[in-house]
Coordinates of C-alpha atoms and ligand atoms in Angstrom, one line a residue:
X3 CA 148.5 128.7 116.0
X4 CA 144.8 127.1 115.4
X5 CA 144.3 126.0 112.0
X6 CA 140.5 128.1 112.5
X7 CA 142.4 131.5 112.3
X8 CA 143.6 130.8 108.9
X9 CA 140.1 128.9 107.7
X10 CA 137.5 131.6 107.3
X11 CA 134.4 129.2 108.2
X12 CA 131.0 130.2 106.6
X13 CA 127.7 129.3 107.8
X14 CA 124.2 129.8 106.6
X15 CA 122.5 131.1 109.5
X16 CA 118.2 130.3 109.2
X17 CA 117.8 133.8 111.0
X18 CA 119.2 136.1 108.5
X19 CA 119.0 133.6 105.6
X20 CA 122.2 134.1 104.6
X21 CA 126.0 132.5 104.5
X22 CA 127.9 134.6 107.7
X23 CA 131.5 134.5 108.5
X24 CA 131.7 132.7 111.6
X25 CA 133.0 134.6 114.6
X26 CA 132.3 132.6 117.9
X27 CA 131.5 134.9 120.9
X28 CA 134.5 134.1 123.3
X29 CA 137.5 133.7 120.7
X30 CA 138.4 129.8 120.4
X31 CA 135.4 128.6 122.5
X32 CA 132.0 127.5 120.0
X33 CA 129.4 127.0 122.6
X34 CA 126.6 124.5 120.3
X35 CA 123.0 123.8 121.7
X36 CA 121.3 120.5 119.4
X37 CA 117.7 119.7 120.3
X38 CA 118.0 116.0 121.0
X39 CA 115.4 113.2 120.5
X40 CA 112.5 112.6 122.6
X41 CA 112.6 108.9 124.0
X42 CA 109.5 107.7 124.0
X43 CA 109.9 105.7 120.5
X44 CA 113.1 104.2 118.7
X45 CA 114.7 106.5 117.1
X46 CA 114.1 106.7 112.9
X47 CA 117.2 107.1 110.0
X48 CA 115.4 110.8 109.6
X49 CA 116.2 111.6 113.3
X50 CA 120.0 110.3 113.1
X51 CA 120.1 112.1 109.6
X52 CA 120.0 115.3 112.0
X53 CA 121.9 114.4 114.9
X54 CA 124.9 113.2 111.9
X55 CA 124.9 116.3 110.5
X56 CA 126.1 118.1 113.8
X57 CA 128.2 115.2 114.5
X58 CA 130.1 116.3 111.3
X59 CA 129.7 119.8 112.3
X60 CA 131.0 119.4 116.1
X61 CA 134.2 116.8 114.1
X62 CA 134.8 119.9 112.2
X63 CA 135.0 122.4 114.8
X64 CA 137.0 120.3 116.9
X65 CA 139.4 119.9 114.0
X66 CA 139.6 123.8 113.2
X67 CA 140.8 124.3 117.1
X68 CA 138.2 125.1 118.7
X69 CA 137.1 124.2 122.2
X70 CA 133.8 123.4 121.6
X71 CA 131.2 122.7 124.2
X72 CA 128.1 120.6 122.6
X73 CA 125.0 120.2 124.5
X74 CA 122.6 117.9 123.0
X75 CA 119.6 117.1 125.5
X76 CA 117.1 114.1 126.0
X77 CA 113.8 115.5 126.2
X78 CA 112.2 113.2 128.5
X79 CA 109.2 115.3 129.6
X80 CA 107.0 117.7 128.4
X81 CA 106.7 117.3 124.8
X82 CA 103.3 117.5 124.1
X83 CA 101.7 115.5 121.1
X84 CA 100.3 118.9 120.0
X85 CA 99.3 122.5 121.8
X86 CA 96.0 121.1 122.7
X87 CA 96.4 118.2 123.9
X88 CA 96.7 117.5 128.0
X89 CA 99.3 114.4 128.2
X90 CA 102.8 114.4 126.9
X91 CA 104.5 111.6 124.7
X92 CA 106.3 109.7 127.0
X93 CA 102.8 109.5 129.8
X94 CA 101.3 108.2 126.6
X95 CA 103.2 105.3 125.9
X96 CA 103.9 104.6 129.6
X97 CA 100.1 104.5 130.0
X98 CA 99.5 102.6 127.1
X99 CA 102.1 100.5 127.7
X100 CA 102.0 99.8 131.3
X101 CA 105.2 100.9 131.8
X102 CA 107.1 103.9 134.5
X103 CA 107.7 106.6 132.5
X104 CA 111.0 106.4 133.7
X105 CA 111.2 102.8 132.2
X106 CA 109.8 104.2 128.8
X107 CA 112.8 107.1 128.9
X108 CA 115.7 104.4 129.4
X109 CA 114.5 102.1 127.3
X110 CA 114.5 104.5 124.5
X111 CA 117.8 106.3 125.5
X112 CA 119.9 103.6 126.0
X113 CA 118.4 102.7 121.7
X114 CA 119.3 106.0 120.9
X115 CA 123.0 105.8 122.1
X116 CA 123.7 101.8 120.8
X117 CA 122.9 103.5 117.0
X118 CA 124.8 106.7 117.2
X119 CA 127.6 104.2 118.9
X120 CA 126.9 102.1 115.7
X121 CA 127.2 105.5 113.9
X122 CA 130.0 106.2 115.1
X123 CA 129.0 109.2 116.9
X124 CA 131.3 111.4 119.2
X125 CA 129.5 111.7 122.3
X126 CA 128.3 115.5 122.7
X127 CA 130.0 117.5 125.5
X128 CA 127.0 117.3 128.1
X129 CA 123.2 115.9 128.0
X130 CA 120.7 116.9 129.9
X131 CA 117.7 115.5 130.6
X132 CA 114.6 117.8 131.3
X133 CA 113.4 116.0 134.3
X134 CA 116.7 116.7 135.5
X135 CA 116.3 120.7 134.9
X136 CA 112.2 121.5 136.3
X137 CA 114.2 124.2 138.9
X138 CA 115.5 126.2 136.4
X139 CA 112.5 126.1 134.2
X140 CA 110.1 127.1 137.3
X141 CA 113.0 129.7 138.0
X142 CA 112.4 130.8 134.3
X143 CA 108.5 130.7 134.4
X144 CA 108.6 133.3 137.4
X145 CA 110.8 135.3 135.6
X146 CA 108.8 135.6 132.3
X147 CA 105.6 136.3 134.8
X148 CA 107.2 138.9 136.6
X149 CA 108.3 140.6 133.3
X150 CA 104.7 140.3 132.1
X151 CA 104.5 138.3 129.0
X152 CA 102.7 135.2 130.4
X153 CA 99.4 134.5 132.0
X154 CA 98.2 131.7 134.8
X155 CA 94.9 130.0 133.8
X156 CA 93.4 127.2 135.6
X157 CA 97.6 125.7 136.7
X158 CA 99.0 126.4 133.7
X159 CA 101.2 129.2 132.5
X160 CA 101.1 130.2 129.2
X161 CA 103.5 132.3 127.2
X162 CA 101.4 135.6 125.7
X163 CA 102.8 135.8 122.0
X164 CA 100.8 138.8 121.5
X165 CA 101.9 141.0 123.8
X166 CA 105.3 139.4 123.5
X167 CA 104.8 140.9 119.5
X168 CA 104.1 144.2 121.0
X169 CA 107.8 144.9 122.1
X170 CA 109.6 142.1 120.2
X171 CA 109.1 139.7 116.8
X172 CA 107.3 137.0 117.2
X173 CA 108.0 134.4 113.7
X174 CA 111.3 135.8 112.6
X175 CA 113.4 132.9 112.4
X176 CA 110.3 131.0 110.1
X177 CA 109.1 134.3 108.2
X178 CA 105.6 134.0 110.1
X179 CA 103.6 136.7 110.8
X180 CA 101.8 136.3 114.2
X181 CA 98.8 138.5 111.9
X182 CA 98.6 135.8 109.5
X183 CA 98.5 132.7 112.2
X184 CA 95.5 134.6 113.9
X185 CA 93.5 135.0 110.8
X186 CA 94.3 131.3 110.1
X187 CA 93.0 129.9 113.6
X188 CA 90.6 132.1 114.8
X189 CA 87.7 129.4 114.9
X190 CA 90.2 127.1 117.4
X191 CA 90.0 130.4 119.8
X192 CA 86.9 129.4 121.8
X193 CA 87.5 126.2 122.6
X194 CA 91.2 126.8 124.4
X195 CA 91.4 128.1 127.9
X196 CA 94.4 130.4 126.1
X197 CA 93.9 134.1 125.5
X198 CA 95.2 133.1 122.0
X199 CA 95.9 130.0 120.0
X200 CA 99.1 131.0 119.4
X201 CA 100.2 131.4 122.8
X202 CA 101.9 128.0 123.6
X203 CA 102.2 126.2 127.6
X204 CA 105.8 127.4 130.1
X205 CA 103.7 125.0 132.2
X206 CA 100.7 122.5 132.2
X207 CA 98.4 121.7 134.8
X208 CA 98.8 117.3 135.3
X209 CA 95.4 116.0 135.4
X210 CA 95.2 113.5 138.2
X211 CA 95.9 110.4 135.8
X212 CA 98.8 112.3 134.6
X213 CA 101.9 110.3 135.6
X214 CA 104.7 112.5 135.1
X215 CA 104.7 115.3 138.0
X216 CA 105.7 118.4 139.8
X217 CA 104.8 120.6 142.5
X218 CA 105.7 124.2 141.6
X219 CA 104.0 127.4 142.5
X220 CA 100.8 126.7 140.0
X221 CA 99.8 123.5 141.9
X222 CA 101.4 119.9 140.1
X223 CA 101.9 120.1 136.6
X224 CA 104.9 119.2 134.2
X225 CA 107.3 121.7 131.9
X226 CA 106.2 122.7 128.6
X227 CA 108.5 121.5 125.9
X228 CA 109.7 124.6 124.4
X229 CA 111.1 125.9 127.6
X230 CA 113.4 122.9 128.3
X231 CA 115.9 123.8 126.0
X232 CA 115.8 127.5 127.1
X233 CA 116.5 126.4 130.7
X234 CA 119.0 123.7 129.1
X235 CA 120.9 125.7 126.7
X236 CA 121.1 128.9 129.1
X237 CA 122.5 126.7 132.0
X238 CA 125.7 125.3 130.2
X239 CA 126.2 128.4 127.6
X240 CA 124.9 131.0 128.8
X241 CA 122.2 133.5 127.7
X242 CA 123.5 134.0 124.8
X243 CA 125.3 131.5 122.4
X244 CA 126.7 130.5 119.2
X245 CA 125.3 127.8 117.5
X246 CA 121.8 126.7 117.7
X247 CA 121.1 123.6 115.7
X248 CA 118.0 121.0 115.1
X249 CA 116.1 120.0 112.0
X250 CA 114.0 122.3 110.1
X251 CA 110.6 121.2 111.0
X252 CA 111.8 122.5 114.5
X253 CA 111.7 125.9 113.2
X254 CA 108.3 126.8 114.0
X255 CA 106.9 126.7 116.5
X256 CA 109.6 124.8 118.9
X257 CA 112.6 127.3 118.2
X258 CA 110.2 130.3 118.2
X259 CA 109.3 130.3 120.7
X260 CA 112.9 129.1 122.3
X261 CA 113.9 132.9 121.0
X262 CA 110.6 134.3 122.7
X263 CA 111.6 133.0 125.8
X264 CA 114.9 134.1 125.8
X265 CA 114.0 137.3 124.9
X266 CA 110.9 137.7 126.9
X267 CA 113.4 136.7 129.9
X268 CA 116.6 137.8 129.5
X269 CA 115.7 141.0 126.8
X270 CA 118.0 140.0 124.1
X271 CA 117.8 136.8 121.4
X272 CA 119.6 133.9 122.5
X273 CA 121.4 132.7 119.6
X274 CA 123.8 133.8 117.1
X275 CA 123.8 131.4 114.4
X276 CA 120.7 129.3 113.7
X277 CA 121.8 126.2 112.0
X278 CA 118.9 123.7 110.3
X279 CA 119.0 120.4 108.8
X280 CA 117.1 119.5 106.2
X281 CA 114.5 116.1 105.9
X282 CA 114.8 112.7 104.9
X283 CA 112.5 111.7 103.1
X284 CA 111.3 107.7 101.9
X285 CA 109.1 107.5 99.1
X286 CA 109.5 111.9 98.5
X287 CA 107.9 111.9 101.8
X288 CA 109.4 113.1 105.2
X289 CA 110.6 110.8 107.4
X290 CA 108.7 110.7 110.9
X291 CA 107.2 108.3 113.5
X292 CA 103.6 109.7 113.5
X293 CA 103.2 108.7 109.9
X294 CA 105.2 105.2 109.9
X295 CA 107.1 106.4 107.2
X296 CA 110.1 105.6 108.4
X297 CA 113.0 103.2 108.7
X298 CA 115.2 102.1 111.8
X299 CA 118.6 102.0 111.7
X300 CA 118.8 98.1 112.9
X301 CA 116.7 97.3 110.2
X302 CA 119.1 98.5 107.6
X303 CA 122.0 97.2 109.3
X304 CA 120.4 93.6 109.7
X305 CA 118.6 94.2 106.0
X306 CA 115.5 92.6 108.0
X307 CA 113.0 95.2 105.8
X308 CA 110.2 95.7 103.0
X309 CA 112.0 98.8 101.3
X310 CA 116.0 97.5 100.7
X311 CA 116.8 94.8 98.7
X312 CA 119.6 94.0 101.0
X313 CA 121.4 95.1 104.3
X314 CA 124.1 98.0 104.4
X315 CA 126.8 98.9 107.0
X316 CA 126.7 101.8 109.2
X317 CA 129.3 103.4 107.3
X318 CA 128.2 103.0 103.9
X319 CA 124.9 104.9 105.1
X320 CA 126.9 107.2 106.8
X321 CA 128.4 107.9 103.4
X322 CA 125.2 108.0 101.7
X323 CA 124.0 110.9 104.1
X324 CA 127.4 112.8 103.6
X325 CA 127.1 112.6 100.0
X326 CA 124.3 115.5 100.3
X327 CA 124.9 118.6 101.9
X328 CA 123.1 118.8 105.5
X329 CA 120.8 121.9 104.0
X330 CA 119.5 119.6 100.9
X331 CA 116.4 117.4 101.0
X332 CA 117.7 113.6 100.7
X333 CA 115.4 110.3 100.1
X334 CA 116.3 106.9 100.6
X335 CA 116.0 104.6 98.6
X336 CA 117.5 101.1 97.7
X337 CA 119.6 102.7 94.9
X338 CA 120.9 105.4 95.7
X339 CA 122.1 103.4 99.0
X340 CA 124.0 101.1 97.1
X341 CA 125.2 103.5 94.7
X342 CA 126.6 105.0 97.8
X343 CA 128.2 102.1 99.4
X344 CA 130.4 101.6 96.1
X345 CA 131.1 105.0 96.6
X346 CA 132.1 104.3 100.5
X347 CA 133.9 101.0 99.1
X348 CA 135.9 102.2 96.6
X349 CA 137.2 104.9 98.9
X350 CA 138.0 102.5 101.5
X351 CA 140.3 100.6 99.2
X352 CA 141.8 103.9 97.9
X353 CA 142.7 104.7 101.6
X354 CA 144.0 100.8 102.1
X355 CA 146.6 101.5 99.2
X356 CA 147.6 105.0 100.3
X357 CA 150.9 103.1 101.8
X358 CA 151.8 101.5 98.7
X359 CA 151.9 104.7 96.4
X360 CA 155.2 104.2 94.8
X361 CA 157.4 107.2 96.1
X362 CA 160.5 108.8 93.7
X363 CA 160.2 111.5 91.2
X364 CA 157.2 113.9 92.2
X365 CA 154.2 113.6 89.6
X366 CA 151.5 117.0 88.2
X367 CA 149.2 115.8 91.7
X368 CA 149.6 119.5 93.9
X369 CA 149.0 118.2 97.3
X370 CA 148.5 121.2 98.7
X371 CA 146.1 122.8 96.5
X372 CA 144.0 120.1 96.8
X373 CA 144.0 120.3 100.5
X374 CA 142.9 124.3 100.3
X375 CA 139.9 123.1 97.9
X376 CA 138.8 120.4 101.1
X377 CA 139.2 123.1 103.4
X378 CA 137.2 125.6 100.7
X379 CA 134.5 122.7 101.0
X380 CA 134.5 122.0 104.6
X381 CA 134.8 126.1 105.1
X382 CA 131.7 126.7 102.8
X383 CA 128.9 125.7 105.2
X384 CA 130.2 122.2 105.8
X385 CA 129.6 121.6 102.1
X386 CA 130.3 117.4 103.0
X387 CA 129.5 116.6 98.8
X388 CA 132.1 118.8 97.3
X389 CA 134.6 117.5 100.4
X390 CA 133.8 113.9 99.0
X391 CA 134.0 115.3 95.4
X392 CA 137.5 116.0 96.2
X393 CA 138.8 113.2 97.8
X394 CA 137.5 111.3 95.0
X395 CA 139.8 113.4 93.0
X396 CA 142.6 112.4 94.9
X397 CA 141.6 108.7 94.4
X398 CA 141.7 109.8 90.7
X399 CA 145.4 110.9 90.7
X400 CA 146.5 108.0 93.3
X401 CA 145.0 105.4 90.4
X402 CA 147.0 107.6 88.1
X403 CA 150.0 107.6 89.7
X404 CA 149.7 103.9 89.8
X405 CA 148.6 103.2 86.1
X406 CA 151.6 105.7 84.7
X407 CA 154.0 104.0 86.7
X408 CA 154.8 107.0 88.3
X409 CA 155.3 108.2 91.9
X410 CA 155.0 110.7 94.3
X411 CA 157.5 112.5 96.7
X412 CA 157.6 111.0 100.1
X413 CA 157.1 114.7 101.4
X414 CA 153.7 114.6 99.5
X415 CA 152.8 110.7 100.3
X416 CA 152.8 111.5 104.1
X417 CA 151.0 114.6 103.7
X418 CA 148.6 113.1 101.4
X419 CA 147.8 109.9 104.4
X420 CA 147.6 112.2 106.7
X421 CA 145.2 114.3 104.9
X422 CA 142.9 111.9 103.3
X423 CA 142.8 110.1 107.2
X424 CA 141.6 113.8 108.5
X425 CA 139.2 113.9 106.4
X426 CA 138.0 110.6 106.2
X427 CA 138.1 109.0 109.5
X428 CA 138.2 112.4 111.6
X429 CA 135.8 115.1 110.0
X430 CA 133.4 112.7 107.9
X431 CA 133.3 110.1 111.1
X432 CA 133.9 107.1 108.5
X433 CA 135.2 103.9 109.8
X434 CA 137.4 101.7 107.0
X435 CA 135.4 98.2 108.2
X436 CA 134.1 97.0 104.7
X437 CA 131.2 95.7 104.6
X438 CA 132.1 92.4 105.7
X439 CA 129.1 90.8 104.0
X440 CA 130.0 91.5 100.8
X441 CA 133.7 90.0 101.6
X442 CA 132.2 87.3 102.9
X443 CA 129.9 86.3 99.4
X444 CA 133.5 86.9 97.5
X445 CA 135.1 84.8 99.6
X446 CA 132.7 81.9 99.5
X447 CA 132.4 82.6 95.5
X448 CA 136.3 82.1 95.1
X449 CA 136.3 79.0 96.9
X450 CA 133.5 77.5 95.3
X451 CA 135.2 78.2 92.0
X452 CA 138.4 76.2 93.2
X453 CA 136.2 73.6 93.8
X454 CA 134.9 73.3 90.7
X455 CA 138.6 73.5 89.3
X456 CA 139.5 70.5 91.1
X457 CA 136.6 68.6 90.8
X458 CA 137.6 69.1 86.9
X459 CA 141.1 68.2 87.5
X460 CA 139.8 64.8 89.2
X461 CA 137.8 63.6 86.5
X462 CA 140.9 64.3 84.5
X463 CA 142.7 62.3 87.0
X464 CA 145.1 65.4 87.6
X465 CA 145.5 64.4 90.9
X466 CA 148.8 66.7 91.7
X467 CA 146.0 69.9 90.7
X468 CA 143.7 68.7 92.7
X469 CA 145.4 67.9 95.3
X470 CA 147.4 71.1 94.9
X471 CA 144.1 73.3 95.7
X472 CA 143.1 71.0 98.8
X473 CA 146.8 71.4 100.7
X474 CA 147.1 75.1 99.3
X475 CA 143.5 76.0 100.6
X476 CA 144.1 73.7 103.8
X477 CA 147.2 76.2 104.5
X478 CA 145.3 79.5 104.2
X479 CA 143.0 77.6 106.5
X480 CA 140.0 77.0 104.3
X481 CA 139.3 73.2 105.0
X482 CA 137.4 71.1 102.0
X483 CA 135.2 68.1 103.3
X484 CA 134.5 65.7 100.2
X485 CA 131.0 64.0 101.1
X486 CA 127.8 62.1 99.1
X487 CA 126.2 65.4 98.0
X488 CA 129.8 67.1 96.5
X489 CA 132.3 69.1 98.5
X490 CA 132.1 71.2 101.5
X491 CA 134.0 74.1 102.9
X492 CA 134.7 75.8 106.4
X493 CA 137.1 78.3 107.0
X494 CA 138.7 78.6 110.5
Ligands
AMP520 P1 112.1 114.3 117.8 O1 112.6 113.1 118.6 O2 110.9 114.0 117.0 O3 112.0 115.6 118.6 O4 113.2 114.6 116.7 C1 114.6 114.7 116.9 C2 115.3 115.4 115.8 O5 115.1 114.7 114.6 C3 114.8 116.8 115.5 O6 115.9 117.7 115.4 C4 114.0 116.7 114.2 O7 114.0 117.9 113.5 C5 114.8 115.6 113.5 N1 114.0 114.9 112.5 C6 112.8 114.3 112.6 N2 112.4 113.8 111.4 C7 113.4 114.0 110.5 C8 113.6 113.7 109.2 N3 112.8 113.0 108.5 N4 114.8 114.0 108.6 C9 115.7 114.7 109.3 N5 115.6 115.1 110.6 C10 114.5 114.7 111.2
ZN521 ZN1 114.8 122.1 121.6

């Protein structure tokens, strides 16, 4: 039996707004689409504040049973810096660059893997790559042409929202009403070769000095971004599937016009639960490349920065993102980080003396109860704070059982491990390596303390003391070198 028929799992779906029990479409299969970064820059904390959260998510739907099959892709073409514009990112920074787009693509893929690695990430079932998928998007553009809801012009193909909103919704999933957006950008009308502005590019002719390329039956041109992860998501879950995910500024018009598509093509929405993360922010302000308001991983994790005072593991920000549920707005900041990695820390060393809980008479700690109320967190939209809440909670009664000089039942000490490890190391994605900085400025602050001891203990002329602490440290292989400017230390 699969723990995920007896844990009724909520989830706040974006389409309907609301908290839905969550029934997967082929019982004990989750099919899960993520939109994944484009390469053409490093990728930011904000992005990996996203891709976390559905690493959490896919941890916990793994844990409840299911067979899940994750498909995050690499958008390596096509994403255009905005609607107007006639060059994609990646051309861009391979022009300006002087690089193969190709080059620009691996470059930034191979970053993005080393930091989810760092992150300790689960790698997501299957990643495509755009470029790798221009067949089935051409195979999609027919198909939307022959149904009538897109338009040729010039070698591009453009998606018609408005008669699209004749039949269908166009702006359900963001609450926009395509009435609205033409009132608000009717003066852009004239200068577009679009019948409308809001009508957004299946394909885009490639100038000549655009580097990235296909033939297809409008003459050379490249995809449009939108349609990649229709072609993407349809190809390894079908046309319709259970969990859509990306961040919240994806909404509109990127996921959109993902349901358009679908709908336009197949005659029915793709997606049955819209899941969306919400920002991180620096300074109250989102996070994001254009702006430079932004922060790279490496640059916490080496402390080489203007914002933190100091560096932090991957774990203890790991932590710091759990800490807020994946729906909540979150900033960064150099306080609430190492508020967080005392948080991390502390739970670290509870988990380090789980195996010494003294085991006997049973104590008032209800194991099991407290398990239900992580699974009641876990269950209620992947609510990660209250989780944490609760294993703090049973760091609380450990500490008690330790101060009372009480104990626990060995029934209840293996299933407490074994619990607190699930949650912990398996559904959270934490990893007990303390930050080994901070072990290292104790260490060096101990010694040097000694040192002081037996430099004390000299000018006493206690030279058993003192010579005590140079053989004792000597055997726990810290070595003291006595020179001109005082005493030295190495450790082996
Ligand atoms: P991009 O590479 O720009 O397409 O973004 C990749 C993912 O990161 C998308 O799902 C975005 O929604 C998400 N993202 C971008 N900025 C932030 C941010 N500040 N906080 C959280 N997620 C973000
Ligand atoms: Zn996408």
């Amino acid at each position: 039996m699969q723990l995920y028929t007896s844990q009724k799992l909520q989830v706040h779906n974006s389409l309907s707004g609301k908290k839905e029990v969550f029934t997967p479409l082929n019982e004990g299969h989750v099919g899960m689409y993520v939109c994944g970064p484009t390469v053409y820059s490093n990728v930011h904390l904000g992005n990996c504040r996203t891709f976390m959260s559905f690493d959490m998510i896919y941890r916990y739907l793994k844990h409840l049973g299911y067979k899940v099959r994750y498909v995050r892709n690499i958008t390596d073409a096509g994403h255009l810096e905005d609607e107007g514009e006639q060059e994609d990112k990646i051309s861009k920074k391979a022009r300006l660059e002087q690089l193969e787009p190709m080059e620009v693509v691996q470059r930034y893929t191979v970053d993005f893997h080393q930091i989810l690695e760092k992150f300790n990430f689960l790698p997501p079932s299957i990643e495509p790559t755009a470029t790798g998928h221009i067949i089935e998007q051409i195979e999609i553009i027919k198909d939307i042409l022959e149904k009538g809801y897109a338009y040729e012009m010039n070698g591009s193909v453009y998606f018609d929202v408005s008669k699209f909103n004749k039949k269908y919704t166009y702006g359900k999933l963001s609450g926009r009403k395509l009435e609205d957006m033409i009132t608000n950008t009717r003066d852009l009308a004239a200068q577009d070769e679009k019948r409308n502005p809001q009508d957004f590019a299946l394909w885009k002719k490639a100038e000549p000095q655009h580097i990235m390329r296909w033939p297809s039956p409008w003459g050379d041109g490249f995809p449009g971004w939108h349609l990649e992860c229709t072609a993407m998501s349809t190809k390894y879950l079908g046309e319709t599937f259970d969990i859509h995910g990306g961040g919240m500024d994806l909404k509109f018009p990127h996921h959109e016009a993902e349901i358009a598509q679908a709908e336009a093509s197949y005659g029915h929405s793709p997606v049955r639960y819209w899941l969306h993360t919400n920002m991180l922010t620096l300074n109250g302000k989102k996070m994001a490349k254009s702006t430079g308001n932004n922060i790279l991983p490496n640059e916490i994790f080496s402390g080489q920065n203007d914002i933190l005072s100091k560096a932090y593991s991957p774990s203890a920000v790991r932590f710091f993102m759990m800490q807020a549920h994946y729906s909540s707005i979150l900033d960064l900041s150099d306080d609430a980080l190492a508020a967080s990695e005392k948080g991390y820390l502390k739970l670290m060393e509870a988990m380090n003396q789980l195996a010494d809980l003294p085991t006997g008479k049973t104590t008032d700690f209800d194991i099991t109860s407290w398990k239900q109320e992580c699974y009641k967190a876990m269950n209620d939209d992947f609510n990660t704070p209250v989780l944490i809440a609760q294993l703090f909670e049973a760091v609380r009664q450990t500490n008690l059982i330790h101060d009372s000089q009480a104990s626990i039942s060995q029934e209840d000490k293996e299933e407490l491990i074994q619990s607190m490890s699930v949650f912990v190391y398996e559904i959270l994605g934490l990893e007990n390596n303390q930050d080994m900085g901070q072990d290292r400025d104790t260490l060096s602050g101990l010694v040097d303390l000694l040192i002081e001891i037996r430099n004390s203990a000299r000018a006493n002329k206690d030279f058993a003391t003192s010579d005590k602490i140079r053989d004792d440290l000597a055997n726990l292989g810290v070595q003291l070198k006595d020179g001109k400017e005082g005493t030295s230390f190495s450790i082996k």
